[in-house]
Structure formats: C-alpha cells, structure tokens
Amino acid sequence: MRIKITLLLLITIISFNSCTKDAPFVPFFSISDDRTLGAQVAAEIASKPSEYPIVDSATHPAAYQYLYAIRNQILNSGKIVYKDDFSWRLRIVKDDTTLNAFCTPGGYIYVYTGIIKYLDSKDQLAGVLGHEMAHADRRHTSRSMQTQYGVDFLLNIVLGKDLSSVSQIASGMLQLKNSREHEQEADEYSVKYLCPTSYNAAGAAGFFTKLEASGIQCGGLQQFFSTHPCPDNRIANINAKKVEEGCTGTGTFDAEYANFKTLIP
Ligand SMILES: [Zn+2]
C-alpha cells in the first residue's frame, strides 16, 4: 500500500515540481517523513548524554541567544524553503575535540564546542551554520541517509515499525557522508542565506582558509572533511558565489565573537 501511495505521490510531485518554488525533491521521502525522522533522531540524541553531551540552554542562555540570532537571520533570508515546516531547533554539543556540526532531516541543528572555539569570527560561524542548514533544507541529509541505510530501513523507522534502529542513525550522524555535489550546493546556499545580511556572505570560506593555513588540506582526513567531502576549489567557489550574488555585507564581528566564545563551556 505504502509503495502504491509513494508511487502516486512521486508522479504527483514530479508533475508539480517544475512549477513550484525551489523545492528539493527526495524520492520515497515526504517533508513529513523528514520531520518525523528528525524528531526521532533528536529524541534519541537527547537520550545519549555520554555520546552527545548537550550544553544546557537553561544554564547557558546567553550562548544560546547568540546562536539563535544567527540562525534566525538565516531563516529570515527568504531563501529557506522549509522555514515554517522544519524544526530548526539548535543545540550545542560539549566536545572540544570535534571540529564539526550537523543537521538532521527536518532541521535539528547540532554545533560542537570544538568548531565554535576554533573559529575566529561571526561570519565564519554563520557560514558553517548556513552550510549545515542547507543540508537539511535542500534535503541532502535525507538523500544521504537513503544511500547509506536504504529506503526500507528508514521508512520502517518513520512508520514506527522498527524504532530500535533510530539509535544507529543517531550514532551515525558524524559519519554520514554527503556527496561532493551536495557539498558544493550547501556552500553556495550558505552564501545565498547570508547575502541579505550585514555579514561577509563568504564566511564559510573563512573556515576553510583557516583550516588550510593550519596545514589541513581540503580532502584530507580532517574530521569536517570526512563527512563533508570537498569539491575542487571550494574557497574560490564560495568567493565567486558571493560576487555572482552581488552580496555587499562585509561584517566579521571579531570582537563580539571573541566575547561569545567566553560564554561557551
Ligand atoms: Zn556539508
């Protein structure tokens, strides 16, 4: 039955897709499926404090407010297709050794203290957040999960038939590999999201420049690149996108960012 309905939906969506807004399509997975899976993974993450030590928003309200403000600017860019459909809840994970961030299908965002402390400016963090939010909004993550786990495995979770497998998905978030094509699109969307703001819209490039300066080459084994493989000329592509989009913001907010980092445990 599910297959029949899915096929019908597929045909309907394909015929509608050409005339709707810039909405990404994922075979066999609806927006509602993205939302359900995201909520299931987020609940599982919350139940694994040793694996995912979440910084308490009640004891660190100022740190969270700072991140919420950046997230909200991205959400209000007018470029997020599922702004009102996805969760966009943000959590900080206390792990100074992890230079990474991720976003589940349905928009549950996780940022590690490691990457927050590594970065030097607000536009860099905004670029990284935009990149991760693009993976959810462009529905890259649900596609990557289909590739890694298979459609049946995921639908059994979403339909409540095999809830025990959620644990595997939650534990695999930092190993889930995006394609190079998705990486490039997420980089480009991070620029689009920041373009209407006062930020330097190429903030994500600042992160990669910093990694390269410390001897970590794009495409190497460094943690971020194991889950976000590098298209060629990543820094140049981001800078070119900023020019192409005509983004005029230059703000990096270094001093403000340095102060924010003192709020991070
Ligand atoms: Zn990525």
Short mmCIF file of N, CA, C and O in Angstrom, two decimals, residues 117-198:
data_model
loop_
_atom_site.label_atom_id
_atom_site.label_comp_id
_atom_site.label_asym_id
_atom_site.label_seq_id
_atom_site.Cartn_x
_atom_site.Cartn_y
_atom_site.Cartn_z
N LYS A 117 34.93 27.11 19.13
CA LYS A 117 36.18 27.64 19.69
C LYS A 117 37.27 27.78 18.63
O LYS A 117 38.16 28.62 18.75
N TYR A 118 37.21 26.97 17.61
CA TYR A 118 38.22 27.00 16.55
C TYR A 118 38.07 28.24 15.67
O TYR A 118 39.06 28.84 15.24
N LEU A 119 36.82 28.64 15.42
CA LEU A 119 36.57 29.75 14.50
C LEU A 119 36.94 31.09 15.14
O LEU A 119 37.02 31.21 16.36
N ASP A 120 37.17 32.11 14.28
CA ASP A 120 37.63 33.42 14.75
C ASP A 120 36.59 34.52 14.62
O ASP A 120 36.79 35.61 15.15
N SER A 121 35.55 34.29 13.85
CA SER A 121 34.63 35.40 13.61
C SER A 121 33.21 34.90 13.38
O SER A 121 32.98 33.73 13.06
N LYS A 122 32.28 35.85 13.56
CA LYS A 122 30.86 35.51 13.48
C LYS A 122 30.44 35.08 12.07
O LYS A 122 29.60 34.21 11.91
N ASP A 123 31.03 35.70 11.05
CA ASP A 123 30.65 35.32 9.68
C ASP A 123 31.08 33.90 9.35
O ASP A 123 30.40 33.19 8.62
N GLN A 124 32.22 33.47 9.95
CA GLN A 124 32.66 32.08 9.74
C GLN A 124 31.64 31.11 10.33
O GLN A 124 31.24 30.13 9.69
N LEU A 125 31.21 31.39 11.57
CA LEU A 125 30.23 30.51 12.21
C LEU A 125 28.90 30.55 11.45
O LEU A 125 28.26 29.51 11.25
N ALA A 126 28.50 31.76 11.03
CA ALA A 126 27.25 31.89 10.27
C ALA A 126 27.34 31.09 8.97
O ALA A 126 26.37 30.45 8.55
N GLY A 127 28.52 31.11 8.35
CA GLY A 127 28.72 30.34 7.11
C GLY A 127 28.59 28.85 7.36
O GLY A 127 27.96 28.13 6.58
N VAL A 128 29.19 28.38 8.46
CA VAL A 128 29.10 26.95 8.80
C VAL A 128 27.65 26.57 9.13
O VAL A 128 27.14 25.54 8.66
N LEU A 129 26.97 27.42 9.90
CA LEU A 129 25.56 27.14 10.24
C LEU A 129 24.70 27.10 8.98
O LEU A 129 23.85 26.23 8.82
N GLY A 130 24.93 28.08 8.09
CA GLY A 130 24.19 28.12 6.83
C GLY A 130 24.42 26.87 6.01
O GLY A 130 23.49 26.30 5.45
N HIS A 131 25.68 26.43 5.99
CA HIS A 131 26.03 25.21 5.24
C HIS A 131 25.25 24.01 5.80
O HIS A 131 24.65 23.24 5.05
N GLU A 132 25.23 23.87 7.12
CA GLU A 132 24.52 22.73 7.73
C GLU A 132 23.01 22.84 7.52
O GLU A 132 22.34 21.83 7.25
N MET A 133 22.49 24.04 7.66
CA MET A 133 21.04 24.22 7.46
C MET A 133 20.65 23.92 6.01
O MET A 133 19.57 23.38 5.75
N ALA A 134 21.56 24.23 5.08
CA ALA A 134 21.30 23.92 3.67
C ALA A 134 21.19 22.42 3.46
O ALA A 134 20.35 21.95 2.68
N HIS A 135 22.01 21.65 4.17
CA HIS A 135 21.94 20.19 4.01
C HIS A 135 20.54 19.67 4.39
O HIS A 135 20.05 18.71 3.80
N ALA A 136 19.90 20.31 5.39
CA ALA A 136 18.54 19.89 5.76
C ALA A 136 17.52 20.49 4.81
O ALA A 136 16.63 19.78 4.31
N ASP A 137 17.63 21.80 4.52
CA ASP A 137 16.62 22.46 3.70
C ASP A 137 16.65 22.00 2.25
O ASP A 137 15.61 21.91 1.60
N ARG A 138 17.86 21.71 1.75
CA ARG A 138 17.98 21.16 0.38
C ARG A 138 17.75 19.66 0.39
O ARG A 138 17.87 19.00 -0.62
N ARG A 139 17.50 19.12 1.57
CA ARG A 139 17.16 17.71 1.79
C ARG A 139 18.29 16.75 1.38
O ARG A 139 18.05 15.62 0.99
N HIS A 140 19.53 17.26 1.51
CA HIS A 140 20.69 16.42 1.22
C HIS A 140 20.76 15.27 2.22
O HIS A 140 21.12 14.15 1.87
N THR A 141 20.49 15.59 3.49
CA THR A 141 20.69 14.60 4.55
C THR A 141 19.74 13.41 4.39
O THR A 141 20.15 12.26 4.56
N SER A 142 18.48 13.67 4.02
CA SER A 142 17.58 12.53 3.83
C SER A 142 18.03 11.69 2.64
O SER A 142 17.92 10.47 2.65
N ARG A 143 18.56 12.34 1.62
CA ARG A 143 19.09 11.60 0.47
C ARG A 143 20.33 10.77 0.86
O ARG A 143 20.44 9.59 0.50
N SER A 144 21.24 11.40 1.60
CA SER A 144 22.45 10.67 2.03
C SER A 144 22.09 9.48 2.90
O SER A 144 22.72 8.42 2.82
N MET A 145 21.08 9.66 3.75
CA MET A 145 20.64 8.55 4.61
C MET A 145 20.06 7.42 3.78
O MET A 145 20.27 6.24 4.07
N GLN A 146 19.32 7.78 2.74
CA GLN A 146 18.77 6.74 1.86
C GLN A 146 19.89 5.93 1.22
O GLN A 146 19.82 4.72 1.12
N THR A 147 20.96 6.64 0.82
CA THR A 147 22.10 5.97 0.20
C THR A 147 22.78 5.06 1.20
O THR A 147 23.14 3.92 0.91
N GLN A 148 22.95 5.58 2.43
CA GLN A 148 23.71 4.83 3.42
C GLN A 148 22.92 3.68 4.04
O GLN A 148 23.46 2.60 4.26
N TYR A 149 21.62 3.94 4.34
CA TYR A 149 20.85 2.93 5.10
C TYR A 149 19.81 2.18 4.25
O TYR A 149 19.32 1.14 4.65
N GLY A 150 19.41 2.75 3.13
CA GLY A 150 18.35 2.15 2.31
C GLY A 150 16.99 2.72 2.69
O GLY A 150 16.75 3.09 3.85
N VAL A 151 16.11 2.78 1.72
CA VAL A 151 14.79 3.40 1.90
C VAL A 151 13.94 2.60 2.90
O VAL A 151 13.32 3.16 3.80
N ASP A 152 13.94 1.26 2.77
CA ASP A 152 13.10 0.42 3.64
C ASP A 152 13.48 0.59 5.11
O ASP A 152 12.62 0.73 5.98
N PHE A 153 14.78 0.58 5.36
CA PHE A 153 15.28 0.73 6.73
C PHE A 153 14.75 2.03 7.34
O PHE A 153 14.27 2.05 8.47
N LEU A 154 14.81 3.11 6.57
CA LEU A 154 14.38 4.42 7.09
C LEU A 154 12.86 4.49 7.24
O LEU A 154 12.36 4.99 8.25
N LEU A 155 12.15 3.95 6.25
CA LEU A 155 10.68 4.03 6.33
C LEU A 155 10.14 3.18 7.47
O LEU A 155 9.14 3.53 8.10
N ASN A 156 10.82 2.07 7.78
CA ASN A 156 10.39 1.27 8.93
C ASN A 156 10.51 2.04 10.23
O ASN A 156 9.73 1.84 11.16
N ILE A 157 11.48 2.92 10.29
CA ILE A 157 11.63 3.78 11.47
C ILE A 157 10.53 4.83 11.49
O ILE A 157 9.81 5.01 12.47
N VAL A 158 10.40 5.53 10.36
CA VAL A 158 9.42 6.62 10.27
C VAL A 158 8.00 6.11 10.53
O VAL A 158 7.19 6.78 11.17
N LEU A 159 7.71 4.89 10.06
CA LEU A 159 6.36 4.34 10.23
C LEU A 159 6.18 3.67 11.60
O LEU A 159 5.14 3.13 11.91
N GLY A 160 7.25 3.72 12.42
CA GLY A 160 7.15 3.19 13.78
C GLY A 160 7.29 1.68 13.87
O GLY A 160 7.00 1.09 14.90
N LYS A 161 7.73 1.02 12.78
CA LYS A 161 7.83 -0.44 12.79
C LYS A 161 9.13 -0.93 13.41
O LYS A 161 9.24 -2.08 13.81
N ASP A 162 10.15 -0.08 13.37
CA ASP A 162 11.46 -0.52 13.87
C ASP A 162 12.17 0.63 14.57
O ASP A 162 13.16 1.17 14.07
N LEU A 163 11.63 0.99 15.74
CA LEU A 163 12.18 2.15 16.43
C LEU A 163 13.56 1.90 17.02
O LEU A 163 14.30 2.84 17.31
N SER A 164 13.93 0.60 17.16
CA SER A 164 15.24 0.29 17.74
C SER A 164 16.38 0.77 16.84
O SER A 164 17.49 1.01 17.29
N SER A 165 16.09 0.91 15.54
CA SER A 165 17.14 1.32 14.61
C SER A 165 17.47 2.81 14.66
O SER A 165 18.45 3.24 14.07
N VAL A 166 16.64 3.59 15.36
CA VAL A 166 16.90 5.04 15.44
C VAL A 166 18.26 5.28 16.08
O VAL A 166 18.99 6.21 15.71
N SER A 167 18.60 4.41 17.01
CA SER A 167 19.87 4.54 17.73
C SER A 167 21.05 4.52 16.75
O SER A 167 21.99 5.31 16.87
N GLN A 168 20.96 3.64 15.77
CA GLN A 168 22.02 3.52 14.76
C GLN A 168 22.15 4.80 13.94
O GLN A 168 23.25 5.28 13.67
N ILE A 169 21.00 5.38 13.60
CA ILE A 169 21.01 6.62 12.81
C ILE A 169 21.62 7.75 13.64
O ILE A 169 22.46 8.51 13.16
N ALA A 170 21.17 7.84 14.91
CA ALA A 170 21.64 8.93 15.78
C ALA A 170 23.15 8.82 15.98
O ALA A 170 23.87 9.81 15.90
N SER A 171 23.63 7.60 16.21
CA SER A 171 25.07 7.41 16.43
C SER A 171 25.89 7.61 15.17
O SER A 171 27.09 7.84 15.23
N GLY A 172 25.22 7.53 14.01
CA GLY A 172 25.95 7.65 12.75
C GLY A 172 25.98 9.05 12.18
O GLY A 172 26.51 9.26 11.08
N MET A 173 25.42 10.03 12.89
CA MET A 173 25.31 11.38 12.30
C MET A 173 26.67 11.96 11.93
O MET A 173 26.80 12.65 10.94
N LEU A 174 27.69 11.67 12.75
CA LEU A 174 29.02 12.22 12.46
C LEU A 174 29.80 11.39 11.46
O LEU A 174 30.94 11.74 11.12
N GLN A 175 29.19 10.31 10.99
CA GLN A 175 29.85 9.51 9.95
C GLN A 175 29.10 9.61 8.62
O GLN A 175 29.57 9.10 7.61
N LEU A 176 27.94 10.24 8.65
CA LEU A 176 27.12 10.30 7.43
C LEU A 176 27.81 11.17 6.38
O LEU A 176 28.06 12.35 6.61
N LYS A 177 28.09 10.57 5.25
CA LYS A 177 28.85 11.26 4.22
C LYS A 177 27.93 11.96 3.23
O LYS A 177 27.00 11.36 2.70
N ASN A 178 28.19 13.22 2.99
CA ASN A 178 27.48 13.95 1.94
C ASN A 178 28.24 13.79 0.64
O ASN A 178 29.44 13.54 0.63
N SER A 179 27.55 13.95 -0.48
CA SER A 179 28.24 13.87 -1.77
C SER A 179 28.93 15.20 -2.06
O SER A 179 28.60 16.23 -1.48
N ARG A 180 29.89 15.18 -2.99
CA ARG A 180 30.58 16.42 -3.38
C ARG A 180 29.61 17.43 -3.98
O ARG A 180 29.71 18.63 -3.74
N GLU A 181 28.65 16.90 -4.72
CA GLU A 181 27.63 17.76 -5.33
C GLU A 181 26.83 18.50 -4.24
O GLU A 181 26.58 19.69 -4.32
N HIS A 182 26.45 17.75 -3.21
CA HIS A 182 25.70 18.36 -2.12
C HIS A 182 26.55 19.35 -1.34
O HIS A 182 26.06 20.38 -0.86
N GLU A 183 27.84 19.03 -1.21
CA GLU A 183 28.75 19.96 -0.52
C GLU A 183 28.81 21.30 -1.23
O GLU A 183 28.74 22.35 -0.61
N GLN A 184 28.95 21.21 -2.55
CA GLN A 184 29.05 22.45 -3.32
C GLN A 184 27.75 23.24 -3.19
O GLN A 184 27.77 24.46 -3.00
N GLU A 185 26.61 22.54 -3.26
CA GLU A 185 25.34 23.26 -3.15
C GLU A 185 25.18 23.88 -1.76
O GLU A 185 24.72 25.01 -1.62
N ALA A 186 25.58 23.14 -0.71
CA ALA A 186 25.47 23.68 0.65
C ALA A 186 26.36 24.91 0.82
O ALA A 186 25.97 25.89 1.46
N ASP A 187 27.56 24.87 0.23
CA ASP A 187 28.44 26.05 0.27
C ASP A 187 27.77 27.24 -0.41
O ASP A 187 27.77 28.36 0.11
N GLU A 188 27.19 26.99 -1.57
CA GLU A 188 26.59 28.09 -2.34
C GLU A 188 25.37 28.65 -1.62
O GLU A 188 25.15 29.86 -1.60
N TYR A 189 24.59 27.78 -1.01
CA TYR A 189 23.42 28.26 -0.27
C TYR A 189 23.83 29.02 0.99
O TYR A 189 23.13 29.94 1.40
N SER A 190 24.96 28.65 1.59
CA SER A 190 25.39 29.41 2.77
C SER A 190 25.65 30.86 2.37
O SER A 190 25.36 31.78 3.13
N VAL A 191 26.15 31.06 1.16
CA VAL A 191 26.36 32.43 0.65
C VAL A 191 25.01 33.12 0.42
O VAL A 191 24.79 34.25 0.83
N LYS A 192 24.09 32.40 -0.22
CA LYS A 192 22.76 32.98 -0.51
C LYS A 192 22.05 33.40 0.79
O LYS A 192 21.40 34.43 0.84
N TYR A 193 22.16 32.55 1.82
CA TYR A 193 21.48 32.84 3.08
C TYR A 193 22.04 34.10 3.75
O TYR A 193 21.31 34.85 4.39
N LEU A 194 23.37 34.28 3.63
CA LEU A 194 23.99 35.43 4.32
C LEU A 194 23.97 36.69 3.47
O LEU A 194 24.24 37.79 3.97
N CYS A 195 23.64 36.54 2.21
CA CYS A 195 23.71 37.68 1.28
C CYS A 195 22.85 38.87 1.72
O CYS A 195 23.32 40.01 1.63
N PRO A 196 21.62 38.66 2.20
CA PRO A 196 20.81 39.83 2.58
C PRO A 196 21.22 40.44 3.93
O PRO A 196 20.65 41.45 4.33
N THR A 197 22.19 39.85 4.63
CA THR A 197 22.57 40.34 5.96
C THR A 197 23.80 41.25 5.86
O THR A 197 24.34 41.47 4.78
N SER A 198 24.23 41.75 7.02
CA SER A 198 25.44 42.59 7.03
C SER A 198 26.71 41.76 7.15
O SER A 198 27.82 42.28 7.17
#
